[in-house]
Amino acid sequence: MAPPTSNTAPVGSGESARPAAKPSAVHMPSKEQLEANYKIAATAAAGTLHREVADAQSTDILWALVALRWIGAFTVRTFFQPDEYFQALEPAWQLAHGPASGAWITWEWKHRLRASLHPVLFAGVYAGLEYVLGLIHLVGPLRAYVVVVAPGLVQAVFTATTDFYVWRLASQLYGRGHNAAWAAFWLSVASPWQFYCGARTFSNGLETTLTAAALSFWPWQLLAGAVSDKPVSELFTNGGIRRLRLSLVLAATAVVLRPTNVLIWLALITVTVTRLTLDGGSTFLGAGVVGRLLLEAIGSGSLVLGVSALSDRLFYGAWTFPAFTFLDINLTQDVAIFYGSNPWHYYLSQGLPLLTTTALPFALYGLYDSLVAVPATKSTSAKAVNAADGASVDPTRRANARKALSFAVVATVSSLSLVAHKEVRFIYPLLPVLLVLAAPHAAAFYSTVVATTPKTAAEATTTTTLRHKRVLWGALAVNGLLAGYLSLLHRPAPLSVLTFLRTEYERIHHDWLEIPPGELPSYDVYPDSFVSAASASTASEGDGDELFALFLTPCHSTPWRSHLVYPGLRARALTCEPPLDTAPKSAERAVYLDEADRFYAPIKVEGASLEEQSQFLSTELWPLTKEAGRKGAARSGEIPRYIVGFEGIEGLLNHFFASEDPLTGGAGLGVRTPLHRAWVGWNGFFNEDARRSGSLIVWDTGVYSNASHPDSERTYDEMFRPQKLI
C-alpha cells in the first residue's frame, strides 16, 4: 500500500510551507436569489392554476350558453323560411325512417344539388331518438312532441358553440379577460338574429358554427409583426399543428356544407400569404412555411372531401359532386332567380342591418378602423391587455388580424352581391367576424377603465364601470323586443296549424300512431327515393285511405313531416318546382307558372270573377271526368278531411263548392257549404307576402262523419294552451 501523502511540507525541510487546501464550501444562495426563485416557482404555479381556472371557466360558460339557447329553442314558435325544414329535416326524416315515411323531398335533392352531411347529421338524431324512445316505451302524442322539438335542441347546441367561439376568437385578438373579449361575448349572446335563428336547422347555422370555431383555432401568429415573430418551429409543434389541422378541417367542412363559405377563407389566406396592406414583416412566410401550410390544407381538405363524397355516394346511390351541380343549376342555368331577385345593395341596405341590429354602428366602425392605412400602434383599438395574467397581445398581430377579417367581410359581401338571389342567412357566417370587429368599439363606448388608488405600486389594479347606460339599456330593450316579437308573434300559425292537425289525427286515428323504423343498408341508401318517390303533385303518401289535409297555400308555407310526424297522416300541398327543362331567359321560362302560381294567378287579377279565380280548382285539383254539360258529369280527385289556407281564399272556396255550374262548380263533390272553420290561427300583424296575409284557417269539408271536433272552432288564444303542444 502506498504511504499516505501529506499536503504540507515536512518540518525542517528546505521547502517553503504550503497552506492546506480548504474543503469545498456549500454555496448558500443570497436572500435576493431565494426571493427570485420563489417568485419563479410561484409564477409557474399561478400559471398552472390560472390555466385550470380558465378551463373550468370556459366549461361553465359553454354549459350556460347551451342552457340559454335551449330556452330559446323552446321559445321560438314562429315560421321563418322553408329551407330549415326542406333542406335538412325532410331528407333526414326519409333517411332515418324510410321512403314510406311521408317525407317531402324537394327538387334539389332529386337533382343532387345538396351535400348530404347536414341531413345525415339530423338523420342520426332521428334514428338515435327512435332507439332511445323505443327503449323507454314512449309512445303516442308525447313521443311525437319529443321528435318535433329534438332537432331544434341540437341546433341550439351549435348556436351556443358559436357564441363560445366568438368569445374565444376575441380573447385571442384582444387578450383573455379584456373588456373587448367580453364585449364580443355579450354582443353574440344579446344578438336578436342569434336568438331568432339559433334553433332553426339551417345549414347556414352549422356553417356559422364551423366558421367561428375554425377562426378561433387559426394560427394568428402568421400575422404578427417582425418585432414579435417567434421561431417557425413553434407553429408546427404538437399543439400548434393540431390547432392548425383542426382549423383547416372545420373550414373545409363549412365549405362542403355551403360552397360560398370558401370566399371567407380565400380572402383570409390571400391576405395572410401576400401580406398586402398589412403592417410589419414576418419570418413565417418563407417558401418552406407556405409549402407546409399548403400541404396541411391539401391533406385536411382531401380528408373532408373524401368523407363528404362517401356520404353522398351512400345517400344518393351514385358518385356525385353536389357543389358543381349546385353552381351549374343556380348560376349557369340561372335557376336561383326563379325564387326571387334582389337589388345589388341588398346586403348593405338590409342584410347587414338585420344581421347585426344594434351592433351595426360598432361593426361598421370596426370595419373602417381596421381597413384604414394607419400603423397598428395608432389604431383606435387600443393595445389589448390580458387582465388575467398581464400578458399583452402584440398590437401589430391584432391589427393585421382585424384587417384580414375585414377583407373577408368585404370580399364575401361584394361577391354575393353579384348574385341575383340574396338572403340574409347567406351572410350569417360573417356574424362572428362582425361582432369581433365591433367588440373593442362597443366596449369603449359602454364602459371605461378606472385605476384604483393602491397603497403600493404592486397593488395597482383597474376596475371597469359602465357608461352611457341609457343607450345600453335602450339597445338591449330593442334587441329583446325584436327577438321576442319575431320568435313568438311574427307568423306563428304555420307551426300551430301542424300541431292542430297532428292532435286531430291522434284523436281520430289513435290506432295509426306508429313511426316505422328505417332500414339502412350498408350501401345504396334509397337510390331511387329522390327520383321516383312521389309525383310532382303529391307531396306525401302514407298508410290509410284518407287524404287528411290539403294545403292551398303558397308552396312550402309550413313545415312537413318533421311536424306532421305520422306517416299515415296523408297530406297534399301545392308545389313550386322550377322550370329546369327551359333555357335561361327563354320565352318558355318567362311564361312558366308552377302549381302555386297557377292557383293564385287568377286571384290576383283585378276584377276577375269567382269562376275565373277557381279555374285551378275546377281544371287541375278536381277536373271533370266527362264532357262538360253531359248529364252525370263528375269530377275526379280526392276530397280531404281538412283544407288549410289563408283567409283570403275562403270566399273562393265557398263559391266553388256551392256552385252547380257544370263547368266551374264543385257542388257535386259533396263538400258541406259554407265551409266550417275547425281552427283559426292568427299569423302576426303583417306579412311580407300578400298571399299569406290574414289568419291561417283549417276548414272541415264535412265529408267524414267523425271529422267534427267537440269544439266548434279553434282560435289563436287556444294555441298557447299546454295541452295543444302534444
PDB file of N, CA and C in Angstrom, residues 99-134:
ATOM      1  N   PRO A  99     -88.463   5.365 -47.192  1.00  0.00           N
ATOM      2  CA  PRO A  99     -89.199   6.072 -48.249  1.00  0.00           C
ATOM      3  C   PRO A  99     -90.697   6.161 -48.006  1.00  0.00           C
ATOM      4  N   ALA A 100     -91.264   5.256 -47.214  1.00  0.00           N
ATOM      5  CA  ALA A 100     -92.710   5.260 -46.973  1.00  0.00           C
ATOM      6  C   ALA A 100     -93.098   6.108 -45.777  1.00  0.00           C
ATOM      7  N   SER A 101     -92.170   6.898 -45.256  1.00  0.00           N
ATOM      8  CA  SER A 101     -92.444   7.661 -44.037  1.00  0.00           C
ATOM      9  C   SER A 101     -93.142   8.981 -44.308  1.00  0.00           C
ATOM     10  N   GLY A 102     -93.319   9.356 -45.585  1.00  0.00           N
ATOM     11  CA  GLY A 102     -94.087  10.554 -45.906  1.00  0.00           C
ATOM     12  C   GLY A 102     -93.303  11.832 -45.986  1.00  0.00           C
ATOM     13  N   ALA A 103     -91.977  11.765 -46.062  1.00  0.00           N
ATOM     14  CA  ALA A 103     -91.186  12.991 -46.174  1.00  0.00           C
ATOM     15  C   ALA A 103     -91.393  13.634 -47.538  1.00  0.00           C
ATOM     16  N   TRP A 104     -91.300  14.949 -47.579  1.00  0.00           N
ATOM     17  CA  TRP A 104     -91.429  15.693 -48.830  1.00  0.00           C
ATOM     18  C   TRP A 104     -90.017  15.998 -49.330  1.00  0.00           C
ATOM     19  N   ILE A 105     -89.612  15.327 -50.376  1.00  0.00           N
ATOM     20  CA  ILE A 105     -88.282  15.512 -50.938  1.00  0.00           C
ATOM     21  C   ILE A 105     -88.377  16.481 -52.110  1.00  0.00           C
ATOM     22  N   THR A 106     -87.752  17.643 -51.973  1.00  0.00           N
ATOM     23  CA  THR A 106     -87.853  18.692 -52.986  1.00  0.00           C
ATOM     24  C   THR A 106     -86.898  18.418 -54.146  1.00  0.00           C
ATOM     25  N   TRP A 107     -87.027  19.233 -55.173  1.00  0.00           N
ATOM     26  CA  TRP A 107     -86.298  19.012 -56.422  1.00  0.00           C
ATOM     27  C   TRP A 107     -84.786  19.084 -56.235  1.00  0.00           C
ATOM     28  N   GLU A 108     -84.290  19.885 -55.287  1.00  0.00           N
ATOM     29  CA  GLU A 108     -82.839  19.993 -55.101  1.00  0.00           C
ATOM     30  C   GLU A 108     -82.210  18.649 -54.778  1.00  0.00           C
ATOM     31  N   TRP A 109     -82.931  17.852 -53.984  1.00  0.00           N
ATOM     32  CA  TRP A 109     -82.392  16.544 -53.613  1.00  0.00           C
ATOM     33  C   TRP A 109     -82.534  15.550 -54.753  1.00  0.00           C
ATOM     34  N   LYS A 110     -83.589  15.686 -55.521  1.00  0.00           N
ATOM     35  CA  LYS A 110     -83.753  14.786 -56.667  1.00  0.00           C
ATOM     36  C   LYS A 110     -82.663  15.011 -57.708  1.00  0.00           C
ATOM     37  N   HIS A 111     -82.222  16.259 -57.828  1.00  0.00           N
ATOM     38  CA  HIS A 111     -81.185  16.586 -58.810  1.00  0.00           C
ATOM     39  C   HIS A 111     -79.798  16.685 -58.175  1.00  0.00           C
ATOM     40  N   ARG A 112     -79.681  16.307 -56.911  1.00  0.00           N
ATOM     41  CA  ARG A 112     -78.390  16.165 -56.228  1.00  0.00           C
ATOM     42  C   ARG A 112     -77.615  17.479 -56.159  1.00  0.00           C
ATOM     43  N   LEU A 113     -78.308  18.534 -55.740  1.00  0.00           N
ATOM     44  CA  LEU A 113     -77.653  19.828 -55.591  1.00  0.00           C
ATOM     45  C   LEU A 113     -77.027  20.007 -54.217  1.00  0.00           C
ATOM     46  N   ARG A 114     -77.460  19.222 -53.250  1.00  0.00           N
ATOM     47  CA  ARG A 114     -77.076  19.464 -51.867  1.00  0.00           C
ATOM     48  C   ARG A 114     -76.142  18.379 -51.351  1.00  0.00           C
ATOM     49  N   ALA A 115     -75.154  18.801 -50.559  1.00  0.00           N
ATOM     50  CA  ALA A 115     -74.306  17.839 -49.867  1.00  0.00           C
ATOM     51  C   ALA A 115     -75.119  17.152 -48.780  1.00  0.00           C
ATOM     52  N   SER A 116     -74.798  15.917 -48.522  1.00  0.00           N
ATOM     53  CA  SER A 116     -75.626  15.104 -47.626  1.00  0.00           C
ATOM     54  C   SER A 116     -75.245  15.215 -46.160  1.00  0.00           C
ATOM     55  N   LEU A 117     -74.110  15.836 -45.838  1.00  0.00           N
ATOM     56  CA  LEU A 117     -73.622  15.809 -44.460  1.00  0.00           C
ATOM     57  C   LEU A 117     -74.622  16.407 -43.477  1.00  0.00           C
ATOM     58  N   HIS A 118     -75.269  17.497 -43.869  1.00  0.00           N
ATOM     59  CA  HIS A 118     -76.187  18.157 -42.949  1.00  0.00           C
ATOM     60  C   HIS A 118     -77.414  17.299 -42.646  1.00  0.00           C
ATOM     61  N   PRO A 119     -78.158  16.804 -43.634  1.00  0.00           N
ATOM     62  CA  PRO A 119     -79.287  15.924 -43.297  1.00  0.00           C
ATOM     63  C   PRO A 119     -78.855  14.613 -42.658  1.00  0.00           C
ATOM     64  N   VAL A 120     -77.677  14.099 -43.006  1.00  0.00           N
ATOM     65  CA  VAL A 120     -77.202  12.871 -42.366  1.00  0.00           C
ATOM     66  C   VAL A 120     -77.041  13.088 -40.867  1.00  0.00           C
ATOM     67  N   LEU A 121     -76.583  14.263 -40.481  1.00  0.00           N
ATOM     68  CA  LEU A 121     -76.455  14.587 -39.060  1.00  0.00           C
ATOM     69  C   LEU A 121     -77.797  14.467 -38.355  1.00  0.00           C
ATOM     70  N   PHE A 122     -78.839  15.052 -38.935  1.00  0.00           N
ATOM     71  CA  PHE A 122     -80.152  15.004 -38.293  1.00  0.00           C
ATOM     72  C   PHE A 122     -80.824  13.648 -38.470  1.00  0.00           C
ATOM     73  N   ALA A 123     -80.462  12.922 -39.511  1.00  0.00           N
ATOM     74  CA  ALA A 123     -80.945  11.544 -39.617  1.00  0.00           C
ATOM     75  C   ALA A 123     -80.416  10.719 -38.456  1.00  0.00           C
ATOM     76  N   GLY A 124     -79.168  10.966 -38.082  1.00  0.00           N
ATOM     77  CA  GLY A 124     -78.623  10.303 -36.904  1.00  0.00           C
ATOM     78  C   GLY A 124     -79.368  10.676 -35.640  1.00  0.00           C
ATOM     79  N   VAL A 125     -79.770  11.956 -35.545  1.00  0.00           N
ATOM     80  CA  VAL A 125     -80.554  12.396 -34.387  1.00  0.00           C
ATOM     81  C   VAL A 125     -81.888  11.661 -34.348  1.00  0.00           C
ATOM     82  N   TYR A 126     -82.583  11.601 -35.485  1.00  0.00           N
ATOM     83  CA  TYR A 126     -83.872  10.907 -35.536  1.00  0.00           C
ATOM     84  C   TYR A 126     -83.724   9.423 -35.218  1.00  0.00           C
ATOM     85  N   ALA A 127     -82.727   8.776 -35.817  1.00  0.00           N
ATOM     86  CA  ALA A 127     -82.550   7.343 -35.595  1.00  0.00           C
ATOM     87  C   ALA A 127     -82.187   7.056 -34.140  1.00  0.00           C
ATOM     88  N   GLY A 128     -81.275   7.854 -33.589  1.00  0.00           N
ATOM     89  CA  GLY A 128     -80.911   7.657 -32.190  1.00  0.00           C
ATOM     90  C   GLY A 128     -82.068   7.920 -31.254  1.00  0.00           C
ATOM     91  N   LEU A 129     -82.854   8.936 -31.584  1.00  0.00           N
ATOM     92  CA  LEU A 129     -84.008   9.265 -30.750  1.00  0.00           C
ATOM     93  C   LEU A 129     -85.039   8.139 -30.776  1.00  0.00           C
ATOM     94  N   GLU A 130     -85.293   7.592 -31.948  1.00  0.00           N
ATOM     95  CA  GLU A 130     -86.244   6.485 -32.040  1.00  0.00           C
ATOM     96  C   GLU A 130     -85.776   5.280 -31.230  1.00  0.00           C
ATOM     97  N   TYR A 131     -84.475   5.050 -31.251  1.00  0.00           N
ATOM     98  CA  TYR A 131     -83.936   3.922 -30.483  1.00  0.00           C
ATOM     99  C   TYR A 131     -84.148   4.141 -28.988  1.00  0.00           C
ATOM    100  N   VAL A 132     -83.844   5.348 -28.512  1.00  0.00           N
ATOM    101  CA  VAL A 132     -83.992   5.646 -27.083  1.00  0.00           C
ATOM    102  C   VAL A 132     -85.462   5.629 -26.679  1.00  0.00           C
ATOM    103  N   LEU A 133     -86.320   6.242 -27.485  1.00  0.00           N
ATOM    104  CA  LEU A 133     -87.747   6.269 -27.157  1.00  0.00           C
ATOM    105  C   LEU A 133     -88.343   4.872 -27.176  1.00  0.00           C
ATOM    106  N   GLY A 134     -87.815   4.021 -28.043  1.00  0.00           N
ATOM    107  CA  GLY A 134     -88.274   2.636 -28.051  1.00  0.00           C
ATOM    108  C   GLY A 134     -87.862   1.889 -26.799  1.00  0.00           C
TER     109      GLY A 134
END
